[in-house]
C-alpha cells in the first residue's frame, strides 16, 4: 500500500509524526476557543463572528499565498507560519492564566491565527507533495487524513477534560508547544526537499493559475462545490458548541464527547479512504449526501447520544467530501501550478468560513438550533444539485 511505503521513508515518517502532534494541539485549541467564547458571551452569533474572523484572511490572502508557495522555499515559509502560530497560542495561554482574557482578545487572536494559517496551508500541501513525490501522493492524502481525524477524535475529548479540571489555558499552552516538533523537523530536512520555485511576474503567475482552473471543468466544479458546502454544511466550529450548550444544555465534557464522536466518524472515513483501491470521484457526491442527511437529522428533537451519533455521520460525510475534492484537484494539477491551484481551492474552502460561520450563528440565535440545522441542510442540498446539473452540461465531467 502507498501509505505504508511512505512510512518507510524516514523524512516523510518524521514529517507525518510532527504534523500529527501539531494537529492534536490544534484541535484541542479549537475546542477550547469555541467553549471560551460561549462561556464569555453565551451567544452563538458572537461565536460565529470569531470563527468568521479566523477565516476572513483567506478572502484577502489565499491567492497571494499560493503564488508565494510557488516562488519561495517552502521550508522557510513553513518555519515562519508554524512559528507564528506557536507564538500566538502561547500568548493566549498567558492571557488565560493571568485572567486578562476578554472577548476582544479572542477576536484579535482568531484574526492573526487565521492570517498565519492562510499562508501555511497551500505551502504545507505543496511541501507534502515534494516529500511524498507525485506518484505516492494518494498514500500521503490517506495518511494525512488518518492523522488529522485521529487528532479530531482525541483533541476535543482531551480539551474537554482539561477545561473541566485544569482550565482553558492548558489547551492553548499545549497547542503552542505542539508546533516545536515540526519546527525541529523543518530545521534539519535536506534543503533539496524544499527548494525555491520558478521566478517570474507574480501577477502573471497568479493569472496562469486562475486560467487553469477556469478551463478545467472537473477542478472548477470541485472548487465551486466546496465553497457552497463549506458555507452551509461544514460549520461545525460554530454549530457543535452552540448546539451542545444552547440546545442540549451540556457542559464542557459533553461538548468534547460530541466533538469526539464527529472525529470518530471522520476517522472511519479516513481509514476507508486509506484502504480503498484507487480514487473514485463519486465519493464526493456520497460525502455531500451524508452531510445533508446529518443536518436534516439535527432538526429532530434528539437527545445527546443521538446527536453524537449524527455528528459521527457528519464527520464521515465531511471526510468523504474534503478528501475527495482535494484528491481530485491534486491529481489533476501540474506540478508547476500546484501552490496556486491549491490556494484557489483553499480560498473556496476557507473563504466559505466567514459567511458560513456567521450565518450559522445568526440562524441559531434567530430560529433555534434545530431549525437552523435543517435550513442549512436544505441549502447545502440545493447547491450540490445545482453544481451537479452544471457539471453534467460541461464537456467530459469527471463526477
PDB file of N, CA and C in Angstrom, residues 275-315:
ATOM      1  N   UNK A 275      -7.760   2.475   2.786  1.00  0.00           N
ATOM      2  CA  UNK A 275      -7.824   1.081   2.352  1.00  0.00           C
ATOM      3  C   UNK A 275      -8.399   0.923   0.945  1.00  0.00           C
ATOM      4  N   UNK A 276      -9.004   1.986   0.425  1.00  0.00           N
ATOM      5  CA  UNK A 276      -9.646   1.899  -0.892  1.00  0.00           C
ATOM      6  C   UNK A 276      -8.606   1.730  -1.990  1.00  0.00           C
ATOM      7  N   UNK A 277      -8.999   1.042  -3.030  1.00  0.00           N
ATOM      8  CA  UNK A 277      -8.128   0.857  -4.181  1.00  0.00           C
ATOM      9  C   UNK A 277      -8.446   1.943  -5.211  1.00  0.00           C
ATOM     10  N   UNK A 278      -7.570   2.917  -5.294  1.00  0.00           N
ATOM     11  CA  UNK A 278      -7.767   3.982  -6.269  1.00  0.00           C
ATOM     12  C   UNK A 278      -8.754   5.026  -5.786  1.00  0.00           C
ATOM     13  N   UNK A 279      -8.933   6.043  -6.607  1.00  0.00           N
ATOM     14  CA  UNK A 279      -9.790   7.170  -6.254  1.00  0.00           C
ATOM     15  C   UNK A 279     -11.044   7.160  -7.106  1.00  0.00           C
ATOM     16  N   UNK A 280     -12.192   7.263  -6.456  1.00  0.00           N
ATOM     17  CA  UNK A 280     -13.481   7.312  -7.142  1.00  0.00           C
ATOM     18  C   UNK A 280     -14.113   8.681  -6.887  1.00  0.00           C
ATOM     19  N   UNK A 281     -14.225   9.541  -7.914  1.00  0.00           N
ATOM     20  CA  UNK A 281     -14.795  10.882  -7.701  1.00  0.00           C
ATOM     21  C   UNK A 281     -16.222  10.858  -7.164  1.00  0.00           C
ATOM     22  N   UNK A 282     -16.940   9.757  -7.348  1.00  0.00           N
ATOM     23  CA  UNK A 282     -18.307   9.685  -6.837  1.00  0.00           C
ATOM     24  C   UNK A 282     -18.366   9.796  -5.318  1.00  0.00           C
ATOM     25  N   UNK A 283     -17.247   9.542  -4.649  1.00  0.00           N
ATOM     26  CA  UNK A 283     -17.239   9.673  -3.191  1.00  0.00           C
ATOM     27  C   UNK A 283     -17.538  11.102  -2.759  1.00  0.00           C
ATOM     28  N   UNK A 284     -17.261  12.073  -3.613  1.00  0.00           N
ATOM     29  CA  UNK A 284     -17.598  13.461  -3.291  1.00  0.00           C
ATOM     30  C   UNK A 284     -19.109  13.592  -3.138  1.00  0.00           C
ATOM     31  N   UNK A 285     -19.851  13.034  -4.091  1.00  0.00           N
ATOM     32  CA  UNK A 285     -21.309  13.087  -4.015  1.00  0.00           C
ATOM     33  C   UNK A 285     -21.830  12.356  -2.787  1.00  0.00           C
ATOM     34  N   UNK A 286     -21.251  11.185  -2.501  1.00  0.00           N
ATOM     35  CA  UNK A 286     -21.674  10.437  -1.316  1.00  0.00           C
ATOM     36  C   UNK A 286     -21.446  11.277  -0.054  1.00  0.00           C
ATOM     37  N   UNK A 287     -20.292  11.951   0.017  1.00  0.00           N
ATOM     38  CA  UNK A 287     -19.968  12.755   1.189  1.00  0.00           C
ATOM     39  C   UNK A 287     -20.952  13.892   1.395  1.00  0.00           C
ATOM     40  N   UNK A 288     -21.280  14.600   0.315  1.00  0.00           N
ATOM     41  CA  UNK A 288     -22.239  15.699   0.431  1.00  0.00           C
ATOM     42  C   UNK A 288     -23.603  15.173   0.861  1.00  0.00           C
ATOM     43  N   UNK A 289     -24.010  14.043   0.315  1.00  0.00           N
ATOM     44  CA  UNK A 289     -25.292  13.461   0.698  1.00  0.00           C
ATOM     45  C   UNK A 289     -25.350  13.125   2.179  1.00  0.00           C
ATOM     46  N   UNK A 290     -24.254  12.592   2.718  1.00  0.00           N
ATOM     47  CA  UNK A 290     -24.209  12.266   4.148  1.00  0.00           C
ATOM     48  C   UNK A 290     -24.252  13.540   4.991  1.00  0.00           C
ATOM     49  N   UNK A 291     -23.537  14.585   4.572  1.00  0.00           N
ATOM     50  CA  UNK A 291     -23.563  15.854   5.302  1.00  0.00           C
ATOM     51  C   UNK A 291     -24.969  16.443   5.344  1.00  0.00           C
ATOM     52  N   UNK A 292     -25.647  16.434   4.202  1.00  0.00           N
ATOM     53  CA  UNK A 292     -27.011  16.960   4.142  1.00  0.00           C
ATOM     54  C   UNK A 292     -27.923  16.163   5.075  1.00  0.00           C
ATOM     55  N   UNK A 293     -27.804  14.841   5.029  1.00  0.00           N
ATOM     56  CA  UNK A 293     -28.636  13.982   5.886  1.00  0.00           C
ATOM     57  C   UNK A 293     -28.407  14.280   7.359  1.00  0.00           C
ATOM     58  N   UNK A 294     -27.139  14.466   7.749  1.00  0.00           N
ATOM     59  CA  UNK A 294     -26.828  14.752   9.152  1.00  0.00           C
ATOM     60  C   UNK A 294     -27.473  16.057   9.602  1.00  0.00           C
ATOM     61  N   UNK A 295     -27.399  17.093   8.786  1.00  0.00           N
ATOM     62  CA  UNK A 295     -28.009  18.372   9.163  1.00  0.00           C
ATOM     63  C   UNK A 295     -29.530  18.247   9.298  1.00  0.00           C
ATOM     64  N   UNK A 296     -30.136  17.515   8.390  1.00  0.00           N
ATOM     65  CA  UNK A 296     -31.586  17.350   8.470  1.00  0.00           C
ATOM     66  C   UNK A 296     -31.988  16.548   9.709  1.00  0.00           C
ATOM     67  N   UNK A 297     -31.182  15.587  10.107  1.00  0.00           N
ATOM     68  CA  UNK A 297     -31.475  14.817  11.314  1.00  0.00           C
ATOM     69  C   UNK A 297     -31.393  15.683  12.570  1.00  0.00           C
ATOM     70  N   UNK A 298     -30.505  16.680  12.562  1.00  0.00           N
ATOM     71  CA  UNK A 298     -30.382  17.568  13.720  1.00  0.00           C
ATOM     72  C   UNK A 298     -31.621  18.434  13.919  1.00  0.00           C
ATOM     73  N   UNK A 299     -32.487  18.488  12.926  1.00  0.00           N
ATOM     74  CA  UNK A 299     -33.761  19.200  13.073  1.00  0.00           C
ATOM     75  C   UNK A 299     -34.697  18.469  14.037  1.00  0.00           C
ATOM     76  N   UNK A 300     -34.479  17.159  14.204  1.00  0.00           N
ATOM     77  CA  UNK A 300     -35.337  16.347  15.066  1.00  0.00           C
ATOM     78  C   UNK A 300     -34.992  16.571  16.539  1.00  0.00           C
ATOM     79  N   UNK A 301     -35.933  16.359  17.445  1.00  0.00           N
ATOM     80  CA  UNK A 301     -35.677  16.541  18.892  1.00  0.00           C
ATOM     81  C   UNK A 301     -34.901  15.357  19.467  1.00  0.00           C
ATOM     82  N   UNK A 302     -33.615  15.310  19.203  1.00  0.00           N
ATOM     83  CA  UNK A 302     -32.767  14.189  19.608  1.00  0.00           C
ATOM     84  C   UNK A 302     -32.095  14.473  20.947  1.00  0.00           C
ATOM     85  N   UNK A 303     -31.787  13.404  21.668  1.00  0.00           N
ATOM     86  CA  UNK A 303     -31.022  13.515  22.895  1.00  0.00           C
ATOM     87  C   UNK A 303     -29.527  13.558  22.618  1.00  0.00           C
ATOM     88  N   UNK A 304     -28.709  13.734  23.671  1.00  0.00           N
ATOM     89  CA  UNK A 304     -27.252  13.870  23.479  1.00  0.00           C
ATOM     90  C   UNK A 304     -26.607  12.686  22.768  1.00  0.00           C
ATOM     91  N   UNK A 305     -27.006  11.459  23.119  1.00  0.00           N
ATOM     92  CA  UNK A 305     -26.375  10.303  22.485  1.00  0.00           C
ATOM     93  C   UNK A 305     -26.734  10.220  21.008  1.00  0.00           C
ATOM     94  N   UNK A 306     -27.982  10.521  20.676  1.00  0.00           N
ATOM     95  CA  UNK A 306     -28.392  10.507  19.274  1.00  0.00           C
ATOM     96  C   UNK A 306     -27.694  11.617  18.493  1.00  0.00           C
ATOM     97  N   UNK A 307     -27.535  12.787  19.107  1.00  0.00           N
ATOM     98  CA  UNK A 307     -26.814  13.880  18.446  1.00  0.00           C
ATOM     99  C   UNK A 307     -25.363  13.478  18.206  1.00  0.00           C
ATOM    100  N   UNK A 308     -24.759  12.799  19.182  1.00  0.00           N
ATOM    101  CA  UNK A 308     -23.384  12.332  18.989  1.00  0.00           C
ATOM    102  C   UNK A 308     -23.302  11.371  17.801  1.00  0.00           C
ATOM    103  N   UNK A 309     -24.275  10.495  17.657  1.00  0.00           N
ATOM    104  CA  UNK A 309     -24.282   9.564  16.517  1.00  0.00           C
ATOM    105  C   UNK A 309     -24.442  10.320  15.204  1.00  0.00           C
ATOM    106  N   UNK A 310     -25.301  11.330  15.191  1.00  0.00           N
ATOM    107  CA  UNK A 310     -25.480  12.126  13.978  1.00  0.00           C
ATOM    108  C   UNK A 310     -24.198  12.875  13.631  1.00  0.00           C
ATOM    109  N   UNK A 311     -23.509  13.381  14.651  1.00  0.00           N
ATOM    110  CA  UNK A 311     -22.260  14.089  14.375  1.00  0.00           C
ATOM    111  C   UNK A 311     -21.176  13.128  13.894  1.00  0.00           C
ATOM    112  N   UNK A 312     -21.242  11.872  14.313  1.00  0.00           N
ATOM    113  CA  UNK A 312     -20.342  10.880  13.731  1.00  0.00           C
ATOM    114  C   UNK A 312     -20.606  10.716  12.245  1.00  0.00           C
ATOM    115  N   UNK A 313     -21.886  10.689  11.875  1.00  0.00           N
ATOM    116  CA  UNK A 313     -22.265  10.635  10.463  1.00  0.00           C
ATOM    117  C   UNK A 313     -21.760  11.867   9.723  1.00  0.00           C
ATOM    118  N   UNK A 314     -21.876  13.046  10.358  1.00  0.00           N
ATOM    119  CA  UNK A 314     -21.394  14.277   9.734  1.00  0.00           C
ATOM    120  C   UNK A 314     -19.881  14.230   9.517  1.00  0.00           C
ATOM    121  N   UNK A 315     -19.150  13.672  10.484  1.00  0.00           N
ATOM    122  CA  UNK A 315     -17.705  13.552  10.324  1.00  0.00           C
ATOM    123  C   UNK A 315     -17.332  12.676   9.146  1.00  0.00           C
TER     124      UNK A 315
END
